[in-house]
Coordinates of C-alpha atoms and ligand atoms in Angstrom, one line a residue:
X1 CA 87.3 67.1 92.7
X2 CA 89.9 64.7 94.0
X3 CA 93.5 65.7 94.4
X4 CA 96.5 64.0 95.9
X5 CA 97.8 65.8 99.0
X6 CA 100.6 65.1 101.4
X7 CA 100.8 65.9 105.0
X8 CA 104.3 66.4 106.3
X9 CA 105.2 67.0 109.9
X10 CA 108.5 68.5 110.8
X11 CA 110.3 70.2 113.6
X12 CA 112.0 73.5 113.2
X13 CA 114.2 74.5 116.1
X14 CA 116.3 77.1 114.3
X15 CA 114.0 79.6 112.8
X16 CA 110.5 80.5 111.8
X17 CA 111.7 82.3 108.8
X18 CA 110.0 80.9 105.7
X19 CA 113.2 81.0 103.6
X20 CA 115.3 79.1 106.1
X21 CA 112.4 76.9 107.1
X22 CA 113.0 74.2 104.5
X23 CA 116.7 73.9 105.0
X24 CA 116.2 73.5 108.7
X25 CA 113.2 71.3 108.9
X26 CA 113.8 67.6 109.5
X27 CA 110.9 65.6 108.3
X28 CA 109.6 63.0 110.7
X29 CA 106.7 61.7 108.8
X30 CA 104.9 61.8 105.5
X31 CA 101.4 60.8 104.7
X32 CA 99.7 60.8 101.3
X33 CA 96.0 60.6 100.8
X34 CA 93.2 61.2 98.4
X35 CA 91.1 64.0 99.8
X36 CA 88.7 66.7 98.6
X37 CA 89.5 70.3 98.4
X38 CA 86.9 71.2 101.0
X39 CA 88.1 68.6 103.4
X40 CA 91.7 69.8 103.1
X41 CA 90.6 73.4 103.8
X42 CA 88.7 72.2 106.8
X43 CA 91.8 70.4 108.2
X44 CA 94.0 73.5 107.8
X45 CA 91.3 75.7 109.4
X46 CA 90.9 73.3 112.3
X47 CA 94.7 73.2 112.9
X48 CA 94.7 77.0 113.0
X49 CA 91.8 77.3 115.3
X50 CA 93.4 74.8 117.6
X51 CA 96.6 76.7 117.6
X52 CA 94.7 79.9 118.6
X53 CA 92.9 78.0 121.4
X54 CA 96.2 76.7 122.7
X55 CA 97.8 80.1 122.3
X56 CA 100.6 78.6 120.2
X57 CA 100.8 81.8 118.0
X58 CA 100.4 79.8 114.8
X59 CA 100.7 81.6 111.5
X60 CA 100.3 80.4 108.0
X61 CA 102.5 81.1 105.1
X62 CA 101.7 80.0 101.6
X63 CA 104.7 79.7 99.4
X64 CA 104.2 79.0 95.8
X65 CA 106.5 77.3 93.3
X66 CA 108.6 75.4 95.7
X67 CA 109.5 72.3 93.8
X68 CA 106.5 72.9 91.7
X69 CA 104.1 72.7 94.6
X70 CA 102.3 75.1 96.9
X71 CA 103.1 74.8 100.6
X72 CA 101.1 75.9 103.5
X73 CA 103.2 76.1 106.7
X74 CA 101.8 76.4 110.2
X75 CA 104.4 77.8 112.5
X76 CA 103.7 76.6 116.0
X77 CA 105.9 78.6 118.3
X78 CA 108.2 77.5 119.8
X79 CA 109.6 74.9 117.5
X80 CA 107.0 72.8 115.8
X81 CA 106.3 73.5 112.2
X82 CA 103.6 71.7 110.4
X83 CA 103.9 71.8 106.6
X84 CA 100.8 71.0 104.6
X85 CA 101.7 70.3 101.0
X86 CA 99.2 70.2 98.2
X87 CA 99.3 69.5 94.5
X88 CA 99.2 73.2 93.4
X89 CA 97.7 76.7 93.5
X90 CA 94.7 77.4 91.4
X91 CA 95.7 79.0 88.1
X92 CA 94.5 82.3 86.8
X93 CA 92.7 80.4 83.9
X94 CA 90.7 78.5 86.5
X95 CA 89.9 81.5 88.6
X96 CA 88.3 83.8 85.9
X97 CA 85.8 83.3 83.1
X98 CA 84.9 85.6 80.3
X99 CA 82.4 86.2 77.6
X100 CA 82.7 88.4 74.5
X101 CA 80.0 91.1 74.1
X102 CA 81.3 92.0 70.6
X103 CA 82.9 95.2 69.4
X104 CA 86.0 94.6 71.5
X105 CA 84.3 94.4 74.9
X106 CA 84.7 91.4 77.2
X107 CA 82.9 90.6 80.4
X108 CA 85.0 88.9 83.0
X109 CA 84.1 87.4 86.4
X110 CA 85.7 85.6 89.3
X111 CA 84.2 82.2 89.2
X112 CA 84.6 81.1 92.8
X113 CA 83.6 84.4 94.5
X114 CA 79.9 83.7 95.0
X115 CA 78.6 86.9 96.5
X116 CA 76.3 89.8 95.7
X117 CA 79.6 91.8 95.9
X118 CA 81.2 90.0 93.0
X119 CA 82.0 92.8 90.6
X120 CA 82.0 92.7 86.8
X121 CA 85.4 93.3 85.2
X122 CA 85.3 94.8 81.7
X123 CA 88.0 94.6 79.1
X124 CA 87.7 97.1 76.3
X125 CA 90.2 96.7 73.5
X126 CA 91.3 99.6 71.3
X127 CA 93.6 100.0 68.4
X128 CA 96.3 101.8 70.5
X129 CA 95.5 100.8 74.1
X130 CA 93.4 98.3 76.0
X131 CA 91.6 99.2 79.2
X132 CA 90.5 97.0 82.1
X133 CA 87.6 98.6 84.0
X134 CA 87.7 97.3 87.6
X135 CA 89.8 94.3 88.6
X136 CA 87.9 92.3 91.2
X137 CA 89.4 91.0 94.4
X138 CA 92.8 90.2 92.8
X139 CA 93.1 86.8 94.3
X140 CA 94.6 85.4 91.1
X141 CA 96.6 87.3 88.5
X142 CA 94.2 89.1 86.1
X143 CA 96.9 90.2 83.6
X144 CA 98.0 86.6 83.5
X145 CA 94.5 85.5 82.7
X146 CA 94.0 88.1 80.0
X147 CA 97.2 86.9 78.4
X148 CA 96.6 83.2 78.8
X149 CA 93.0 83.5 77.5
X150 CA 94.3 85.3 74.4
X151 CA 92.5 88.6 75.1
X152 CA 95.6 90.8 74.7
X153 CA 97.7 91.4 71.7
X154 CA 100.5 88.8 71.5
X155 CA 104.0 89.6 72.7
X156 CA 106.5 89.1 69.9
X157 CA 110.2 89.4 69.8
X158 CA 110.0 91.4 66.6
X159 CA 107.2 93.4 65.1
X160 CA 104.9 95.9 66.8
X161 CA 105.0 96.0 70.6
X162 CA 102.1 94.9 72.7
X163 CA 99.4 97.4 73.2
X164 CA 99.6 99.2 76.5
X165 CA 97.1 98.0 79.2
X166 CA 95.5 100.5 81.6
X167 CA 93.5 99.4 84.6
X168 CA 90.9 101.9 85.6
X169 CA 89.0 101.6 88.9
X170 CA 85.4 103.0 88.8
X171 CA 86.1 103.5 92.6
X172 CA 88.3 102.0 95.2
X173 CA 85.9 99.6 96.9
X174 CA 87.6 96.2 97.6
X175 CA 85.5 94.2 95.1
X176 CA 86.7 96.5 92.3
X177 CA 90.1 97.6 93.3
X178 CA 91.6 94.5 94.9
X179 CA 93.5 93.5 91.7
X180 CA 94.9 96.9 90.8
X181 CA 98.3 96.1 92.3
X182 CA 98.8 93.6 89.5
X183 CA 98.9 96.3 86.8
X184 CA 101.7 98.7 85.9
X185 CA 99.3 101.4 84.7
X186 CA 96.5 102.3 87.1
X187 CA 94.0 105.1 87.0
X188 CA 91.6 106.3 89.7
X189 CA 89.6 109.5 90.4
X190 CA 91.6 112.1 92.4
X191 CA 89.2 111.9 95.3
X192 CA 90.2 108.4 96.0
X193 CA 93.8 108.4 94.9
X194 CA 95.1 108.8 98.5
X195 CA 93.0 106.0 99.8
X196 CA 94.4 103.7 97.1
X197 CA 98.0 104.9 97.6
X198 CA 97.8 104.2 101.4
X199 CA 95.8 101.0 101.2
X200 CA 93.0 102.4 103.4
X201 CA 90.9 99.3 103.9
X202 CA 88.2 101.4 105.7
X203 CA 87.6 103.5 102.7
X204 CA 87.8 100.5 100.4
X205 CA 85.1 98.9 102.6
X206 CA 86.9 95.6 102.7
X207 CA 84.4 93.0 103.7
X208 CA 85.0 89.4 102.8
X209 CA 83.9 86.1 104.3
X210 CA 85.3 82.6 103.9
X211 CA 81.9 81.3 102.8
X212 CA 81.8 83.7 99.8
X213 CA 85.0 82.2 98.3
X214 CA 83.8 78.7 97.5
X215 CA 87.2 77.4 96.3
X216 CA 90.3 78.8 98.0
X217 CA 92.6 80.4 95.4
X218 CA 95.6 78.8 97.2
X219 CA 96.0 76.3 100.0
X220 CA 95.5 77.7 103.4
X221 CA 94.0 81.0 102.1
X222 CA 91.4 82.6 104.4
X223 CA 89.3 85.7 104.0
X224 CA 90.9 87.2 107.1
X225 CA 94.2 87.6 105.2
X226 CA 92.6 89.6 102.4
X227 CA 93.1 93.3 102.1
X228 CA 93.4 95.9 99.3
X229 CA 97.0 96.5 98.8
X230 CA 98.4 100.0 98.5
X231 CA 98.8 101.1 94.9
X232 CA 100.3 104.4 93.7
X233 CA 98.1 105.4 90.7
X234 CA 99.9 106.3 87.6
X235 CA 96.9 108.3 86.3
X236 CA 94.8 110.5 88.5
X237 CA 91.4 111.2 86.8
X238 CA 89.1 114.2 86.8
X239 CA 85.6 114.8 85.4
X240 CA 85.8 115.4 81.7
X241 CA 89.1 113.6 81.1
X242 CA 89.2 111.4 78.0
X243 CA 91.0 108.1 78.0
X244 CA 91.9 107.3 74.4
X245 CA 92.1 103.8 73.2
X246 CA 93.0 104.9 69.6
X247 CA 89.8 104.0 67.8
X248 CA 87.5 104.6 70.8
X249 CA 87.4 107.3 73.5
X250 CA 86.1 106.9 77.1
X251 CA 85.0 110.1 78.8
X252 CA 85.4 110.2 82.6
X253 CA 82.3 111.3 84.4
X254 CA 82.8 112.0 88.1
X255 CA 79.6 110.6 89.7
X256 CA 79.9 110.7 93.6
X257 CA 77.3 109.5 96.0
X258 CA 78.0 105.8 96.3
X259 CA 81.6 106.7 97.1
X260 CA 83.3 110.1 96.8
X261 CA 85.5 109.1 93.8
X262 CA 83.0 107.0 91.8
X263 CA 83.2 107.5 88.1
X264 CA 81.4 106.3 85.0
X265 CA 83.2 105.9 81.7
X266 CA 81.2 107.0 78.7
X267 CA 81.8 105.8 75.2
X268 CA 79.8 108.5 73.4
X269 CA 80.2 107.1 69.9
X270 CA 78.8 103.7 70.9
X271 CA 76.4 105.1 73.5
X272 CA 77.8 102.8 76.1
X273 CA 78.1 103.6 79.8
X274 CA 80.4 101.7 82.1
X275 CA 78.7 102.6 85.4
X276 CA 80.6 100.8 88.2
X277 CA 78.5 101.0 91.4
X278 CA 77.0 104.3 90.5
X279 CA 74.1 102.5 89.0
X280 CA 73.3 98.8 88.5
X281 CA 70.1 96.8 88.3
X282 CA 69.6 96.6 92.0
X283 CA 69.2 98.9 95.0
X284 CA 71.8 101.7 95.1
X285 CA 74.1 101.7 98.1
X286 CA 74.4 105.1 99.8
X287 CA 75.1 104.1 103.4
X288 CA 78.9 103.4 103.2
X289 CA 81.5 105.6 104.9
X290 CA 82.0 108.1 102.1
X291 CA 78.6 107.9 100.5
X292 CA 76.5 111.0 100.4
X293 CA 72.8 111.2 99.4
X294 CA 72.9 114.8 98.1
X295 CA 75.8 113.9 95.8
X296 CA 73.9 110.8 94.7
X297 CA 70.8 112.9 93.7
X298 CA 73.0 115.1 91.6
X299 CA 74.6 112.1 90.0
X300 CA 71.2 110.6 89.2
X301 CA 70.2 113.9 87.6
X302 CA 73.2 113.6 85.3
X303 CA 72.2 110.0 84.4
X304 CA 68.7 111.2 83.5
X305 CA 70.2 113.9 81.3
X306 CA 72.3 111.3 79.5
X307 CA 69.1 109.4 78.7
X308 CA 67.2 112.5 77.7
X309 CA 69.8 113.5 75.3
X310 CA 70.0 110.1 73.7
X311 CA 73.6 109.5 74.7
X312 CA 73.2 106.1 76.3
X313 CA 71.8 102.9 74.9
X314 CA 73.6 100.3 76.9
X315 CA 74.8 100.3 80.5
X316 CA 77.6 97.9 81.6
X317 CA 77.4 98.1 85.4
X318 CA 79.7 97.1 88.2
X319 CA 77.4 94.3 89.3
X320 CA 74.7 92.0 87.7
X321 CA 73.6 92.2 84.1
X322 CA 73.7 94.9 81.4
X323 CA 70.6 96.9 80.8
X324 CA 69.3 99.7 78.5
X325 CA 68.4 103.4 78.6
X326 CA 64.8 102.9 79.8
X327 CA 65.9 100.9 82.9
X328 CA 68.7 103.5 83.6
X329 CA 66.1 106.3 83.5
X330 CA 63.8 104.4 85.9
X331 CA 66.6 103.5 88.4
X332 CA 67.9 107.1 88.5
X333 CA 64.5 108.7 88.8
X334 CA 63.4 106.2 91.5
X335 CA 66.4 107.1 93.6
X336 CA 65.7 110.8 93.4
X337 CA 62.0 110.4 94.3
X338 CA 62.9 108.1 97.3
X339 CA 65.6 110.3 98.7
X340 CA 63.4 112.0 101.3
X341 CA 63.7 112.6 105.1
X342 CA 62.8 109.0 106.0
X343 CA 65.5 107.7 103.7
X344 CA 68.0 110.1 105.1
X345 CA 67.3 109.0 108.7
X346 CA 67.5 105.2 108.0
X347 CA 70.6 105.7 105.9
X348 CA 72.3 107.6 108.8
X349 CA 71.6 104.7 111.1
X350 CA 72.9 102.1 108.6
X351 CA 76.0 104.2 107.9
X352 CA 76.8 104.3 111.6
X353 CA 76.6 100.5 111.9
X354 CA 78.6 100.0 108.7
X355 CA 81.3 102.4 109.9
X356 CA 81.6 100.5 113.2
X357 CA 81.6 97.1 111.6
X358 CA 84.3 98.1 109.1
X359 CA 86.5 99.7 111.7
X360 CA 86.4 96.6 113.9
X361 CA 86.9 94.1 111.0
X362 CA 89.7 96.0 109.4
X363 CA 91.5 96.7 112.6
X364 CA 92.0 92.9 112.8
X365 CA 93.4 92.5 109.3
X366 CA 97.1 92.0 108.8
X367 CA 98.8 95.1 107.5
X368 CA 101.3 93.3 105.3
Ligands
ZN1 ZN1 81.2 100.1 95.6
ZN2 ZN1 80.8 96.9 94.0

Protein backbone atom coordinates (compact mmCIF):
# COMPACT_ATOMS: atom_id res chain seq x y z
CA UNK A 1 0.00 0.00 0.00
CA UNK A 2 1.48 3.32 -1.10
CA UNK A 3 1.04 6.40 0.98
CA UNK A 4 2.44 9.86 0.77
CA UNK A 5 4.83 10.75 3.57
CA UNK A 6 6.87 13.77 4.40
CA UNK A 7 10.16 13.91 6.21
CA UNK A 8 10.71 17.16 8.01
CA UNK A 9 13.94 18.03 9.78
CA UNK A 10 14.00 20.74 12.35
CA UNK A 11 16.03 22.08 15.22
CA UNK A 12 14.61 22.62 18.62
CA UNK A 13 16.83 24.61 20.92
CA UNK A 14 14.23 25.60 23.45
CA UNK A 15 12.52 22.53 24.74
CA UNK A 16 11.88 18.87 24.19
CA UNK A 17 8.33 19.21 25.46
CA UNK A 18 5.93 17.90 22.85
CA UNK A 19 3.42 20.70 23.31
CA UNK A 20 5.96 23.44 22.84
CA UNK A 21 7.88 21.56 20.23
CA UNK A 22 5.94 22.73 17.23
CA UNK A 23 5.95 26.38 18.15
CA UNK A 24 9.70 26.35 18.65
CA UNK A 25 10.77 24.15 15.78
CA UNK A 26 12.15 25.96 12.78
CA UNK A 27 11.84 23.85 9.69
CA UNK A 28 14.97 23.58 7.64
CA UNK A 29 13.87 21.18 5.01
CA UNK A 30 10.94 19.19 3.71
CA UNK A 31 10.95 16.10 1.59
CA UNK A 32 7.92 14.35 0.18
CA UNK A 33 8.02 10.88 -1.27
CA UNK A 34 5.96 7.86 -2.10
CA UNK A 35 6.97 5.04 0.20
CA UNK A 36 5.54 1.83 1.59
CA UNK A 37 4.37 1.44 5.17
CA UNK A 38 7.06 -1.15 5.90
CA UNK A 39 9.82 1.04 4.46
CA UNK A 40 8.70 3.98 6.58
CA UNK A 41 8.71 1.86 9.75
CA UNK A 42 12.21 0.66 8.89
CA UNK A 43 13.46 4.23 8.49
CA UNK A 44 12.03 5.23 11.87
CA UNK A 45 13.48 2.10 13.48
CA UNK A 46 16.93 2.74 12.00
CA UNK A 47 16.95 6.33 13.21
CA UNK A 48 16.09 5.19 16.72
CA UNK A 49 18.69 2.45 16.73
CA UNK A 50 21.28 4.95 15.46
CA UNK A 51 20.38 7.35 18.21
CA UNK A 52 20.90 4.63 20.84
CA UNK A 53 24.27 3.72 19.34
CA UNK A 54 25.34 7.34 19.41
CA UNK A 55 23.91 7.73 22.93
CA UNK A 56 21.80 10.66 21.82
CA UNK A 57 18.99 9.74 24.19
CA UNK A 58 16.40 9.80 21.42
CA UNK A 59 12.79 9.21 22.30
CA UNK A 60 9.75 9.01 20.11
CA UNK A 61 6.44 10.68 20.62
CA UNK A 62 3.43 10.01 18.49
CA UNK A 63 1.01 12.88 18.49
CA UNK A 64 -2.27 12.38 16.75
CA UNK A 65 -4.62 14.85 15.18
CA UNK A 66 -2.16 17.65 14.74
CA UNK A 67 -3.40 19.41 11.65
CA UNK A 68 -5.13 16.17 10.74
CA UNK A 69 -1.89 14.20 10.61
CA UNK A 70 0.01 11.86 12.87
CA UNK A 71 3.46 12.97 13.82
CA UNK A 72 6.36 10.94 15.05
CA UNK A 73 9.02 13.03 16.70
CA UNK A 74 12.51 11.84 17.50
CA UNK A 75 14.03 14.04 20.17
CA UNK A 76 17.81 14.01 19.75
CA UNK A 77 19.22 15.57 22.85
CA UNK A 78 20.56 18.23 22.91
CA UNK A 79 18.76 20.26 20.34
CA UNK A 80 18.01 18.33 17.22
CA UNK A 81 14.47 17.17 16.72
CA UNK A 82 13.54 15.05 13.78
CA UNK A 83 9.87 15.09 12.90
CA UNK A 84 8.53 12.33 10.73
CA UNK A 85 5.10 13.13 9.43
CA UNK A 86 2.78 10.61 7.85
CA UNK A 87 -0.63 10.64 6.24
CA UNK A 88 -2.48 9.31 9.28
CA UNK A 89 -3.02 6.79 12.07
CA UNK A 90 -4.77 3.53 11.33
CA UNK A 91 -8.45 3.80 12.16
CA UNK A 92 -10.26 1.46 14.53
CA UNK A 93 -12.31 0.26 11.55
CA UNK A 94 -9.13 -0.88 9.82
CA UNK A 95 -7.63 -2.49 12.91
CA UNK A 96 -10.50 -4.86 13.82
CA UNK A 97 -12.75 -7.21 11.88
CA UNK A 98 -15.87 -9.03 13.03
CA UNK A 99 -18.19 -11.84 12.15
CA UNK A 100 -21.72 -12.43 13.42
CA UNK A 101 -22.38 -15.85 14.94
CA UNK A 102 -26.10 -15.11 15.24
CA UNK A 103 -28.22 -14.78 18.36
CA UNK A 104 -26.57 -11.46 19.29
CA UNK A 105 -23.01 -12.84 19.46
CA UNK A 106 -20.16 -11.30 17.46
CA UNK A 107 -16.60 -12.59 17.04
CA UNK A 108 -14.04 -9.80 16.77
CA UNK A 109 -10.31 -10.00 16.06
CA UNK A 110 -7.35 -7.68 15.66
CA UNK A 111 -6.43 -8.02 11.99
CA UNK A 112 -2.79 -7.03 12.13
CA UNK A 113 -1.76 -8.90 15.27
CA UNK A 114 -0.54 -12.13 13.71
CA UNK A 115 0.37 -14.37 16.61
CA UNK A 116 -0.80 -17.46 18.46
CA UNK A 117 -1.46 -15.01 21.27
CA UNK A 118 -4.10 -13.11 19.30
CA UNK A 119 -7.18 -13.37 21.47
CA UNK A 120 -10.79 -13.66 20.45
CA UNK A 121 -13.00 -10.76 21.47
CA UNK A 122 -16.68 -11.54 21.93
CA UNK A 123 -19.53 -9.05 21.86
CA UNK A 124 -22.76 -10.36 23.39
CA UNK A 125 -25.77 -8.12 22.94
CA UNK A 126 -28.66 -8.14 25.34
CA UNK A 127 -31.95 -6.28 25.63
CA UNK A 128 -30.71 -4.17 28.58
CA UNK A 129 -26.93 -4.34 28.40
CA UNK A 130 -24.16 -5.38 26.00
CA UNK A 131 -21.05 -7.20 27.17
CA UNK A 132 -17.63 -7.35 25.58
CA UNK A 133 -15.73 -10.43 26.70
CA UNK A 134 -11.99 -9.64 26.49
CA UNK A 135 -10.58 -6.66 24.70
CA UNK A 136 -7.38 -7.68 22.88
CA UNK A 137 -4.22 -5.58 23.03
CA UNK A 138 -6.07 -2.27 22.87
CA UNK A 139 -3.84 -0.75 20.20
CA UNK A 140 -6.86 0.93 18.58
CA UNK A 141 -10.13 1.94 20.21
CA UNK A 142 -12.46 -1.04 20.50
CA UNK A 143 -15.50 1.02 21.65
CA UNK A 144 -14.98 3.26 18.61
CA UNK A 145 -14.91 0.19 16.38
CA UNK A 146 -18.07 -1.26 17.92
CA UNK A 147 -19.85 2.02 17.35
CA UNK A 148 -18.49 2.64 13.84
CA UNK A 149 -19.27 -0.92 12.74
CA UNK A 150 -22.87 -0.48 13.91
CA UNK A 151 -22.64 -3.18 16.59
CA UNK A 152 -24.00 -1.02 19.41
CA UNK A 153 -27.39 0.60 19.77
CA UNK A 154 -27.38 4.06 18.13
CA UNK A 155 -26.92 7.15 20.27
CA UNK A 156 -29.86 9.48 19.81
CA UNK A 157 -30.53 12.96 21.13
CA UNK A 158 -34.05 11.86 22.03
CA UNK A 159 -35.58 8.45 22.64
CA UNK A 160 -34.18 5.60 24.70
CA UNK A 161 -30.57 5.95 25.90
CA UNK A 162 -27.87 3.68 24.53
CA UNK A 163 -27.58 0.31 26.24
CA UNK A 164 -24.77 0.20 28.77
CA UNK A 165 -21.61 -1.59 27.68
CA UNK A 166 -19.62 -3.69 30.14
CA UNK A 167 -16.14 -5.04 29.37
CA UNK A 168 -15.42 -8.32 31.16
CA UNK A 169 -11.92 -9.78 31.22
CA UNK A 170 -11.75 -13.57 31.37
CA UNK A 171 -8.37 -12.88 33.03
CA UNK A 172 -5.79 -10.09 33.02
CA UNK A 173 -3.23 -11.46 30.56
CA UNK A 174 -2.11 -8.76 28.14
CA UNK A 175 -3.71 -10.31 25.04
CA UNK A 176 -7.14 -10.11 26.73
CA UNK A 177 -6.88 -7.09 29.04
CA UNK A 178 -4.85 -4.60 26.98
CA UNK A 179 -7.95 -2.73 25.82
CA UNK A 180 -9.82 -2.57 29.16
CA UNK A 181 -8.69 1.01 29.76
CA UNK A 182 -10.89 2.11 26.84
CA UNK A 183 -14.09 1.17 28.69
CA UNK A 184 -15.96 2.96 31.45
CA UNK A 185 -17.39 -0.23 32.95
CA UNK A 186 -14.85 -2.97 33.58
CA UNK A 187 -15.28 -6.32 35.35
CA UNK A 188 -12.61 -8.78 36.45
CA UNK A 189 -12.37 -11.58 39.01
CA UNK A 190 -11.37 -10.45 42.49
CA UNK A 191 -8.13 -12.51 42.44
CA UNK A 192 -6.76 -10.33 39.65
CA UNK A 193 -8.38 -7.00 40.49
CA UNK A 194 -5.23 -5.66 42.18
CA UNK A 195 -2.96 -6.68 39.29
CA UNK A 196 -5.24 -4.80 36.91
CA UNK A 197 -5.58 -1.76 39.15
CA UNK A 198 -1.81 -1.42 39.52
CA UNK A 199 -0.97 -2.33 35.92
CA UNK A 200 1.24 -5.23 36.98
CA UNK A 201 2.79 -6.24 33.65
CA UNK A 202 4.46 -9.27 35.23
CA UNK A 203 1.13 -10.77 36.21
CA UNK A 204 -0.39 -9.73 32.87
CA UNK A 205 2.51 -11.68 31.25
CA UNK A 206 3.07 -8.89 28.73
CA UNK A 207 5.06 -10.34 25.87
CA UNK A 208 4.85 -8.69 22.49
CA UNK A 209 7.28 -8.59 19.57
CA UNK A 210 7.42 -6.12 16.68
CA UNK A 211 7.23 -9.00 14.21
CA UNK A 212 3.79 -10.02 15.55
CA UNK A 213 2.24 -6.66 14.72
CA UNK A 214 2.46 -6.71 10.93
CA UNK A 215 1.10 -3.20 10.44
CA UNK A 216 1.91 -0.62 13.07
CA UNK A 217 -1.27 0.95 14.50
CA UNK A 218 0.37 4.36 14.42
CA UNK A 219 3.58 5.75 12.99
CA UNK A 220 6.66 5.00 15.03
CA UNK A 221 4.86 2.46 17.23
CA UNK A 222 7.08 -0.30 18.61
CA UNK A 223 6.23 -3.33 20.73
CA UNK A 224 8.69 -2.11 23.36
CA UNK A 225 6.28 0.73 24.21
CA UNK A 226 3.36 -1.60 24.84
CA UNK A 227 2.11 -2.31 28.33
CA UNK A 228 -1.23 -3.09 29.96
CA UNK A 229 -2.41 0.14 31.50
CA UNK A 230 -3.71 0.24 35.07
CA UNK A 231 -7.50 0.08 35.25
CA UNK A 232 -9.60 0.32 38.38
CA UNK A 233 -12.33 -2.29 37.86
CA UNK A 234 -15.87 -1.05 38.39
CA UNK A 235 -17.14 -4.61 39.00
CA UNK A 236 -15.21 -7.22 40.98
CA UNK A 237 -16.49 -10.71 40.17
CA UNK A 238 -16.78 -13.88 42.20
CA UNK A 239 -17.81 -17.42 41.39
CA UNK A 240 -21.57 -17.67 40.97
CA UNK A 241 -22.16 -14.00 40.13
CA UNK A 242 -24.68 -13.41 37.40
CA UNK A 243 -24.19 -10.71 34.79
CA UNK A 244 -27.62 -9.82 33.47
CA UNK A 245 -27.95 -8.53 29.92
CA UNK A 246 -31.75 -8.36 30.24
CA UNK A 247 -32.88 -11.22 28.02
CA UNK A 248 -29.80 -13.32 28.74
CA UNK A 249 -27.77 -14.13 31.83
CA UNK A 250 -24.09 -14.96 32.07
CA UNK A 251 -22.97 -16.93 35.13
CA UNK A 252 -19.42 -16.33 36.34
CA UNK A 253 -17.44 -19.51 36.95
CA UNK A 254 -14.10 -19.04 38.70
CA UNK A 255 -11.78 -21.49 36.93
CA UNK A 256 -8.19 -20.96 38.16
CA UNK A 257 -5.20 -22.88 36.83
CA UNK A 258 -4.11 -20.96 33.76
CA UNK A 259 -4.11 -17.82 35.90
CA UNK A 260 -5.40 -17.30 39.42
CA UNK A 261 -8.36 -15.15 38.38
CA UNK A 262 -9.45 -16.95 35.21
CA UNK A 263 -13.19 -17.13 34.67
CA UNK A 264 -15.59 -18.72 32.24
CA UNK A 265 -18.94 -17.09 31.48
CA UNK A 266 -21.77 -19.56 31.11
CA UNK A 267 -24.98 -18.82 29.25
CA UNK A 268 -27.01 -21.70 30.68
CA UNK A 269 -30.13 -21.08 28.60
CA UNK A 270 -28.24 -21.24 25.32
CA UNK A 271 -25.69 -23.80 26.59
CA UNK A 272 -22.80 -21.57 25.57
CA UNK A 273 -19.51 -21.28 27.44
CA UNK A 274 -17.15 -18.32 26.95
CA UNK A 275 -14.01 -20.00 28.18
CA UNK A 276 -11.14 -17.50 27.83
CA UNK A 277 -7.80 -19.30 28.19
CA UNK A 278 -9.21 -21.89 30.59
CA UNK A 279 -9.79 -24.13 27.61
CA UNK A 280 -9.34 -23.67 23.86
CA UNK A 281 -8.58 -26.07 21.04
CA UNK A 282 -4.85 -26.26 21.72
CA UNK A 283 -2.52 -27.21 24.54
CA UNK A 284 -3.39 -25.63 27.88
CA UNK A 285 -0.83 -23.27 29.36
CA UNK A 286 -0.08 -23.95 33.02
CA UNK A 287 3.51 -22.69 33.29
CA UNK A 288 2.95 -18.96 33.70
CA UNK A 289 3.68 -17.01 36.93
CA UNK A 290 0.29 -17.55 38.59
CA UNK A 291 -0.62 -20.86 36.95
CA UNK A 292 -1.19 -23.85 39.22
CA UNK A 293 -1.61 -27.45 38.09
CA UNK A 294 -3.70 -28.61 41.07
CA UNK A 295 -6.18 -25.75 40.45
CA UNK A 296 -6.27 -26.58 36.75
CA UNK A 297 -7.18 -30.21 37.48
CA UNK A 298 -10.11 -29.01 39.64
CA UNK A 299 -11.18 -26.65 36.85
CA UNK A 300 -11.11 -29.47 34.30
CA UNK A 301 -13.27 -31.59 36.60
CA UNK A 302 -15.83 -28.78 36.61
CA UNK A 303 -15.70 -28.60 32.80
CA UNK A 304 -16.34 -32.35 32.56
CA UNK A 305 -19.25 -32.00 34.95
CA UNK A 306 -20.78 -29.30 32.72
CA UNK A 307 -20.62 -31.69 29.77
CA UNK A 308 -21.94 -34.63 31.79
CA UNK A 309 -24.94 -32.59 32.90
CA UNK A 310 -25.62 -31.47 29.32
CA UNK A 311 -25.10 -27.79 30.17
CA UNK A 312 -22.70 -26.91 27.32
CA UNK A 313 -23.12 -27.36 23.61
CA UNK A 314 -20.86 -24.64 22.27
CA UNK A 315 -17.54 -23.30 23.60
CA UNK A 316 -16.41 -19.80 22.54
CA UNK A 317 -12.77 -19.77 23.60
CA UNK A 318 -10.11 -17.10 24.11
CA UNK A 319 -8.09 -18.35 21.13
CA UNK A 320 -8.72 -20.24 17.89
CA UNK A 321 -12.08 -21.60 16.75
CA UNK A 322 -15.27 -22.50 18.56
CA UNK A 323 -15.94 -26.17 19.35
CA UNK A 324 -18.53 -28.47 20.87
CA UNK A 325 -19.14 -30.49 24.03
CA UNK A 326 -17.36 -33.63 22.87
CA UNK A 327 -14.13 -31.75 22.19
CA UNK A 328 -14.46 -29.92 25.51
CA UNK A 329 -14.76 -33.24 27.33
CA UNK A 330 -11.68 -34.63 25.57
CA UNK A 331 -9.52 -31.53 26.21
CA UNK A 332 -10.43 -31.46 29.90
CA UNK A 333 -10.02 -35.20 30.48
CA UNK A 334 -6.67 -35.22 28.58
CA UNK A 335 -5.33 -32.51 30.85
CA UNK A 336 -6.28 -34.45 33.98
CA UNK A 337 -4.75 -37.70 32.76
CA UNK A 338 -1.49 -35.96 31.74
CA UNK A 339 -1.03 -33.96 34.95
CA UNK A 340 1.38 -36.45 36.52
CA UNK A 341 4.81 -36.09 38.14
CA UNK A 342 6.71 -35.74 34.83
CA UNK A 343 4.39 -32.95 33.77
CA UNK A 344 4.85 -31.18 37.11
CA UNK A 345 8.65 -31.30 36.85
CA UNK A 346 8.77 -29.99 33.28
CA UNK A 347 6.20 -27.31 34.10
CA UNK A 348 8.28 -26.16 37.07
CA UNK A 349 11.30 -25.70 34.78
CA UNK A 350 9.26 -23.83 32.16
CA UNK A 351 7.70 -21.59 34.78
CA UNK A 352 11.12 -20.63 36.14
CA UNK A 353 12.30 -19.63 32.67
CA UNK A 354 9.06 -17.76 31.91
CA UNK A 355 9.27 -15.87 35.23
CA UNK A 356 12.82 -14.77 34.51
CA UNK A 357 12.08 -13.74 30.91
CA UNK A 358 9.01 -11.76 31.96
CA UNK A 359 10.87 -10.01 34.79
CA UNK A 360 13.69 -8.95 32.47
CA UNK A 361 11.43 -7.89 29.59
CA UNK A 362 9.01 -5.92 31.72
CA UNK A 363 11.71 -4.17 33.70
CA UNK A 364 12.69 -2.51 30.42
CA UNK A 365 9.22 -1.32 29.57
CA UNK A 366 8.33 2.33 30.04
CA UNK A 367 6.10 2.87 33.04
CA UNK A 368 4.00 5.63 31.49
ZN1 LIG B 1 -3.90 -16.21 29.28
ZN1 LIG C 1 -4.68 -15.65 25.83
